[in-house]
Short mmCIF file of C-alpha atoms in Angstrom, two decimals:
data_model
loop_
_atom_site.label_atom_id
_atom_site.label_comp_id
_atom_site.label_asym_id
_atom_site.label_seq_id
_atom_site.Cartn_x
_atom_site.Cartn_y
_atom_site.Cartn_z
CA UNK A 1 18.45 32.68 15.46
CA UNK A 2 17.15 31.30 18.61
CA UNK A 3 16.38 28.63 20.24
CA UNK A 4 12.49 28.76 19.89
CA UNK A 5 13.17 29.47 16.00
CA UNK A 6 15.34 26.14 16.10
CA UNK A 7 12.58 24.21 17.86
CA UNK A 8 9.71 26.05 15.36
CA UNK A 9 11.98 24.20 12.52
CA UNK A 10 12.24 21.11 14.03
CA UNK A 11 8.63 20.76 15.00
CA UNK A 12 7.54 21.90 10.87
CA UNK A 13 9.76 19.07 10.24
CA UNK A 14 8.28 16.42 11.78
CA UNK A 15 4.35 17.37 11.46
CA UNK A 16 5.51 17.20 7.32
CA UNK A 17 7.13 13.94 7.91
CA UNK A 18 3.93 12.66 10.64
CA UNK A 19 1.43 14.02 7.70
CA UNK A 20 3.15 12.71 4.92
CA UNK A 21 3.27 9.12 6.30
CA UNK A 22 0.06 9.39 7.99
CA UNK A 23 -1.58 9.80 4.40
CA UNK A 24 0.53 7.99 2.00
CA UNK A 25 2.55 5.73 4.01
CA UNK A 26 3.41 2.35 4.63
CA UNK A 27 1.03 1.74 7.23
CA UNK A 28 -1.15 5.33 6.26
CA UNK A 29 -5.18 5.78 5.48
CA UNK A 30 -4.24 5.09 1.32
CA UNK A 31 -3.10 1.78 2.42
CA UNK A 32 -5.48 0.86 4.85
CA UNK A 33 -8.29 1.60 2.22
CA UNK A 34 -6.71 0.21 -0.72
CA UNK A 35 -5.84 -2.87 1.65
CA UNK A 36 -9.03 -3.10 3.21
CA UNK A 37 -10.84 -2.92 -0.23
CA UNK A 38 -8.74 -6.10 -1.35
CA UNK A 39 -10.14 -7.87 1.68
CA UNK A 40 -13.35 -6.95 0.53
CA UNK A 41 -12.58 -8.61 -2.19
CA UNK A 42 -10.99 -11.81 -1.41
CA UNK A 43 -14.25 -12.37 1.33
CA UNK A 44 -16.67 -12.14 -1.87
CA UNK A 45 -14.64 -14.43 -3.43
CA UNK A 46 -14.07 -16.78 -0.68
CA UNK A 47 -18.40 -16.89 -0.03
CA UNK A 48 -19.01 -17.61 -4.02
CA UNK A 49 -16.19 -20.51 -3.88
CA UNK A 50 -18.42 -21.35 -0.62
CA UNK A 51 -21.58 -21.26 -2.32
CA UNK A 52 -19.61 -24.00 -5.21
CA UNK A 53 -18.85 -26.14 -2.43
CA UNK A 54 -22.17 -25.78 -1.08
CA UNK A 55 -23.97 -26.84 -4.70
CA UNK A 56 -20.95 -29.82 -4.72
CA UNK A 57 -21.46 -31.29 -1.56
CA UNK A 58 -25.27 -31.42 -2.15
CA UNK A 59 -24.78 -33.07 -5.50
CA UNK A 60 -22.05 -35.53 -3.80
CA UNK A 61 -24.74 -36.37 -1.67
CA UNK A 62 -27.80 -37.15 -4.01
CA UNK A 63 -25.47 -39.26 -6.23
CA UNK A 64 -24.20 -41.56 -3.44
CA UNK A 65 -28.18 -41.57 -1.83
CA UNK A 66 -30.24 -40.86 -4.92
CA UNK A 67 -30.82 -43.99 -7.53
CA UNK A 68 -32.79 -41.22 -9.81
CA UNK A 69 -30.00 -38.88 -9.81
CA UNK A 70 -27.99 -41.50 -10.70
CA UNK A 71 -29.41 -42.57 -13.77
CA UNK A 72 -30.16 -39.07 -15.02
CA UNK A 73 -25.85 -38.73 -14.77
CA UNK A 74 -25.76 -42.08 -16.36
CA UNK A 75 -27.94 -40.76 -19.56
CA UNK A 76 -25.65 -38.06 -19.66
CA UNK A 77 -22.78 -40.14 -20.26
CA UNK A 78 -24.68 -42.26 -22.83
CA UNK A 79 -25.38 -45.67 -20.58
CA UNK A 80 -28.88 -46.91 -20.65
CA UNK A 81 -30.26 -49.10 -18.01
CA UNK A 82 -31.94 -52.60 -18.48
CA UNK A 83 -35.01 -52.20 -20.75
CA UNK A 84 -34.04 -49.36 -22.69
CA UNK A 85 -32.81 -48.72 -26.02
CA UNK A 86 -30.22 -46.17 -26.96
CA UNK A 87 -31.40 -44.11 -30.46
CA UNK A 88 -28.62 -42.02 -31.72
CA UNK A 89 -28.89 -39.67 -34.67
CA UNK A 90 -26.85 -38.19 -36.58
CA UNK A 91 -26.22 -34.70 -36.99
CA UNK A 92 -27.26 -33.86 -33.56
CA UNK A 93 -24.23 -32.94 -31.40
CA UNK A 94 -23.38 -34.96 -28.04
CA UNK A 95 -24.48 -34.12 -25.04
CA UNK A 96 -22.07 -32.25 -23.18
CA UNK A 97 -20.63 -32.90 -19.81
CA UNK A 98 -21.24 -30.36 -16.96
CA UNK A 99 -18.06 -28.79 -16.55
CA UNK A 100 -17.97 -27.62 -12.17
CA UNK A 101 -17.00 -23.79 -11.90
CA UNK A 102 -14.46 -23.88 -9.13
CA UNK A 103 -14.16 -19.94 -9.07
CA UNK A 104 -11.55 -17.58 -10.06
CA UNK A 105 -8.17 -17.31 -9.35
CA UNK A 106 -7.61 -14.18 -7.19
CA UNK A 107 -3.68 -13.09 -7.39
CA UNK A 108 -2.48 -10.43 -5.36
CA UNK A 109 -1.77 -7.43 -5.74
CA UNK A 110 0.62 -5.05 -4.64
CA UNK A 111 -0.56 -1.64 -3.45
CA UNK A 112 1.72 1.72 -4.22
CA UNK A 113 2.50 3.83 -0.92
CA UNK A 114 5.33 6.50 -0.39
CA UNK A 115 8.01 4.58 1.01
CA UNK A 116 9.51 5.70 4.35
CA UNK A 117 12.89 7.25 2.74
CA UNK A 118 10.51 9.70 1.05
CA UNK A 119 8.30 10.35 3.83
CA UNK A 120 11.56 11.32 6.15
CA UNK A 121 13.12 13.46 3.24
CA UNK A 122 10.21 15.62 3.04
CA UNK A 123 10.13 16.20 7.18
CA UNK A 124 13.82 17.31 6.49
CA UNK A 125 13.74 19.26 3.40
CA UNK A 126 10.73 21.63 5.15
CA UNK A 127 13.10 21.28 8.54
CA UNK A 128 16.11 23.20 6.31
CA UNK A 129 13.42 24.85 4.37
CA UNK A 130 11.81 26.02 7.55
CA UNK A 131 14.73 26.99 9.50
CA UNK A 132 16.21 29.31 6.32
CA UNK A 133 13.16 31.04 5.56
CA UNK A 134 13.06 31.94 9.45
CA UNK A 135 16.72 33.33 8.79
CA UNK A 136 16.01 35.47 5.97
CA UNK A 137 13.25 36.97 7.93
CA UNK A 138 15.31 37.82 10.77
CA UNK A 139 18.19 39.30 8.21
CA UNK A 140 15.27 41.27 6.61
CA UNK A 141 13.78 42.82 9.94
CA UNK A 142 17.46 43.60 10.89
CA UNK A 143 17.69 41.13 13.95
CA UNK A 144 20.57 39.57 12.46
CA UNK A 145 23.37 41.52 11.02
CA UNK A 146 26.18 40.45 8.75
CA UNK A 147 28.71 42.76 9.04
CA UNK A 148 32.41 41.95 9.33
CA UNK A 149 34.67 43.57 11.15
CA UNK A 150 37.24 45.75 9.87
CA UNK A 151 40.70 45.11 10.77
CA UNK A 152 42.20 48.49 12.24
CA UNK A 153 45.34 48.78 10.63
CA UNK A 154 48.28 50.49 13.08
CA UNK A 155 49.87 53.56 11.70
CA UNK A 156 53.41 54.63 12.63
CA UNK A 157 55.69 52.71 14.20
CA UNK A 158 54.37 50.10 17.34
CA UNK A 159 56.00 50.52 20.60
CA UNK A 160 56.29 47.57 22.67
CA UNK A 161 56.61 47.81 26.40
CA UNK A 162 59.48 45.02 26.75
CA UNK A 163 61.50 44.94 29.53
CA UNK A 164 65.19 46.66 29.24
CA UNK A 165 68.16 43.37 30.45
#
Protein backbone atom coordinates (compact mmCIF):
# COMPACT_ATOMS: atom_id res chain seq x y z
CA UNK A 1 0.00 0.00 0.00
CA UNK A 2 1.20 3.43 -0.59
CA UNK A 3 1.61 6.36 0.65
CA UNK A 4 -1.36 8.22 -1.07
CA UNK A 5 -3.58 5.08 0.06
CA UNK A 6 -2.23 5.84 3.72
CA UNK A 7 -3.07 9.53 3.42
CA UNK A 8 -6.73 8.54 1.54
CA UNK A 9 -7.26 6.62 5.09
CA UNK A 10 -6.25 9.17 7.19
CA UNK A 11 -8.13 11.94 5.51
CA UNK A 12 -11.73 9.37 5.58
CA UNK A 13 -10.82 9.39 9.11
CA UNK A 14 -10.97 12.65 10.06
CA UNK A 15 -13.89 14.07 7.64
CA UNK A 16 -16.02 11.01 9.79
CA UNK A 17 -14.70 12.34 12.97
CA UNK A 18 -15.12 16.50 11.60
CA UNK A 19 -18.86 15.30 10.42
CA UNK A 20 -19.71 13.41 13.27
CA UNK A 21 -18.91 16.23 15.76
CA UNK A 22 -19.96 18.87 13.49
CA UNK A 23 -23.62 17.36 13.72
CA UNK A 24 -23.96 15.77 17.01
CA UNK A 25 -21.29 17.18 19.04
CA UNK A 26 -20.50 19.00 21.96
CA UNK A 27 -20.38 22.25 20.45
CA UNK A 28 -22.33 20.81 16.88
CA UNK A 29 -25.69 22.30 14.99
CA UNK A 30 -28.02 19.64 17.49
CA UNK A 31 -26.69 21.57 20.31
CA UNK A 32 -26.71 24.88 19.11
CA UNK A 33 -30.50 24.40 18.19
CA UNK A 34 -31.56 22.55 21.10
CA UNK A 35 -29.50 25.27 23.16
CA UNK A 36 -30.67 28.10 21.35
CA UNK A 37 -34.36 26.90 21.63
CA UNK A 38 -33.90 26.88 25.58
CA UNK A 39 -32.88 30.50 25.30
CA UNK A 40 -35.89 31.04 23.53
CA UNK A 41 -37.39 29.92 26.21
CA UNK A 42 -35.96 31.34 29.26
CA UNK A 43 -36.35 35.12 27.26
CA UNK A 44 -40.31 34.37 27.14
CA UNK A 45 -40.14 33.62 30.50
CA UNK A 46 -37.98 36.32 31.67
CA UNK A 47 -40.58 39.17 29.59
CA UNK A 48 -43.88 37.49 31.35
CA UNK A 49 -42.01 37.67 34.93
CA UNK A 50 -41.33 41.36 33.44
CA UNK A 51 -44.76 42.01 32.56
CA UNK A 52 -45.62 40.73 36.73
CA UNK A 53 -43.28 43.23 37.81
CA UNK A 54 -44.64 45.68 35.55
CA UNK A 55 -48.53 45.07 36.91
CA UNK A 56 -46.65 45.09 40.71
CA UNK A 57 -44.88 48.14 40.54
CA UNK A 58 -47.99 49.96 39.15
CA UNK A 59 -50.13 48.59 41.93
CA UNK A 60 -47.20 49.52 44.55
CA UNK A 61 -47.65 52.78 43.26
CA UNK A 62 -51.52 53.49 43.37
CA UNK A 63 -51.60 52.06 46.94
CA UNK A 64 -48.91 54.37 48.39
CA UNK A 65 -50.57 57.54 46.03
CA UNK A 66 -54.15 56.39 45.64
CA UNK A 67 -56.63 56.91 48.88
CA UNK A 68 -59.43 55.02 46.56
CA UNK A 69 -57.29 52.15 45.89
CA UNK A 70 -56.70 52.00 49.25
CA UNK A 71 -59.94 51.52 50.61
CA UNK A 72 -61.09 49.18 47.86
CA UNK A 73 -57.86 46.76 49.43
CA UNK A 74 -59.16 47.66 52.78
CA UNK A 75 -62.86 46.15 51.87
CA UNK A 76 -61.12 43.29 50.73
CA UNK A 77 -59.68 42.53 53.94
CA UNK A 78 -62.98 43.22 55.75
CA UNK A 79 -62.15 46.93 57.40
CA UNK A 80 -64.75 49.52 56.88
CA UNK A 81 -64.01 53.14 57.09
CA UNK A 82 -65.80 55.77 59.37
CA UNK A 83 -69.53 55.86 58.48
CA UNK A 84 -70.01 52.52 57.30
CA UNK A 85 -71.44 49.44 58.54
CA UNK A 86 -70.09 45.99 57.95
CA UNK A 87 -73.24 43.33 57.00
CA UNK A 88 -72.02 39.84 56.99
CA UNK A 89 -74.12 36.85 56.02
CA UNK A 90 -73.91 33.72 56.42
CA UNK A 91 -73.51 31.13 53.99
CA UNK A 92 -71.75 33.31 51.60
CA UNK A 93 -68.02 32.43 51.43
CA UNK A 94 -65.21 35.17 52.25
CA UNK A 95 -63.80 37.12 49.98
CA UNK A 96 -60.65 35.86 48.86
CA UNK A 97 -57.30 37.49 48.83
CA UNK A 98 -55.54 38.11 45.44
CA UNK A 99 -52.89 35.72 45.44
CA UNK A 100 -49.65 37.66 42.93
CA UNK A 101 -48.48 35.10 40.15
CA UNK A 102 -44.75 35.45 40.36
CA UNK A 103 -44.20 33.06 37.25
CA UNK A 104 -42.89 29.68 36.85
CA UNK A 105 -39.99 28.10 37.89
CA UNK A 106 -37.83 27.31 34.80
CA UNK A 107 -35.13 24.41 35.74
CA UNK A 108 -32.65 23.47 33.38
CA UNK A 109 -32.19 21.13 31.38
CA UNK A 110 -29.56 19.13 30.11
CA UNK A 111 -29.29 18.55 26.36
CA UNK A 112 -27.98 14.91 24.91
CA UNK A 113 -24.94 15.28 22.35
CA UNK A 114 -22.38 12.53 21.25
CA UNK A 115 -19.64 13.00 23.51
CA UNK A 116 -16.15 13.57 22.06
CA UNK A 117 -14.79 9.84 22.89
CA UNK A 118 -17.48 8.73 20.43
CA UNK A 119 -17.02 11.26 17.90
CA UNK A 120 -13.02 10.32 17.73
CA UNK A 121 -13.82 6.47 17.73
CA UNK A 122 -15.84 6.72 14.73
CA UNK A 123 -12.94 8.95 12.73
CA UNK A 124 -10.74 5.87 13.73
CA UNK A 125 -12.83 2.91 13.22
CA UNK A 126 -13.54 4.28 9.30
CA UNK A 127 -9.51 5.24 9.42
CA UNK A 128 -8.82 1.13 10.01
CA UNK A 129 -11.96 0.49 8.15
CA UNK A 130 -10.76 2.64 5.32
CA UNK A 131 -7.26 1.67 5.14
CA UNK A 132 -8.28 -2.40 5.06
CA UNK A 133 -10.84 -2.18 2.55
CA UNK A 134 -8.09 -0.27 0.36
CA UNK A 135 -5.89 -3.48 1.10
CA UNK A 136 -8.21 -6.02 0.05
CA UNK A 137 -8.66 -4.17 -3.12
CA UNK A 138 -5.14 -4.06 -3.92
CA UNK A 139 -4.81 -8.05 -2.91
CA UNK A 140 -7.86 -8.54 -5.25
CA UNK A 141 -6.44 -6.58 -8.39
CA UNK A 142 -3.12 -8.47 -7.71
CA UNK A 143 -0.98 -5.33 -6.70
CA UNK A 144 -0.11 -6.92 -3.59
CA UNK A 145 0.99 -10.45 -3.42
CA UNK A 146 1.28 -12.77 -0.46
CA UNK A 147 3.44 -15.31 -1.32
CA UNK A 148 6.18 -16.71 0.90
CA UNK A 149 9.19 -17.77 -0.07
CA UNK A 150 10.25 -21.20 -0.23
CA UNK A 151 13.28 -22.19 1.52
CA UNK A 152 15.63 -24.05 -1.10
CA UNK A 153 16.72 -26.93 0.64
CA UNK A 154 20.65 -28.03 -0.32
CA UNK A 155 21.02 -31.50 -1.62
CA UNK A 156 24.25 -33.49 -1.24
CA UNK A 157 26.82 -32.70 0.79
CA UNK A 158 27.91 -28.56 1.20
CA UNK A 159 31.40 -27.72 0.40
CA UNK A 160 32.84 -24.93 2.20
CA UNK A 161 35.72 -22.97 0.79
CA UNK A 162 37.78 -22.75 4.24
CA UNK A 163 41.16 -22.12 4.21
CA UNK A 164 43.68 -25.31 4.56
CA UNK A 165 46.39 -24.32 8.15
Amino acid sequence: MNHIKVLSSVFIGTLVYVMVAFVAGDNGILSYNKLNEQKMQIARQTEAIQNINNELSLEYAALLKDRDVIAAYARRLDYVGNGEKLVKINGLKASEKALYDTGTILLHKEYECLPERFCKAAGVLFFFLSGLLMLLIDLSNGNITVSRKKKTAVQGIPIYDLQQV
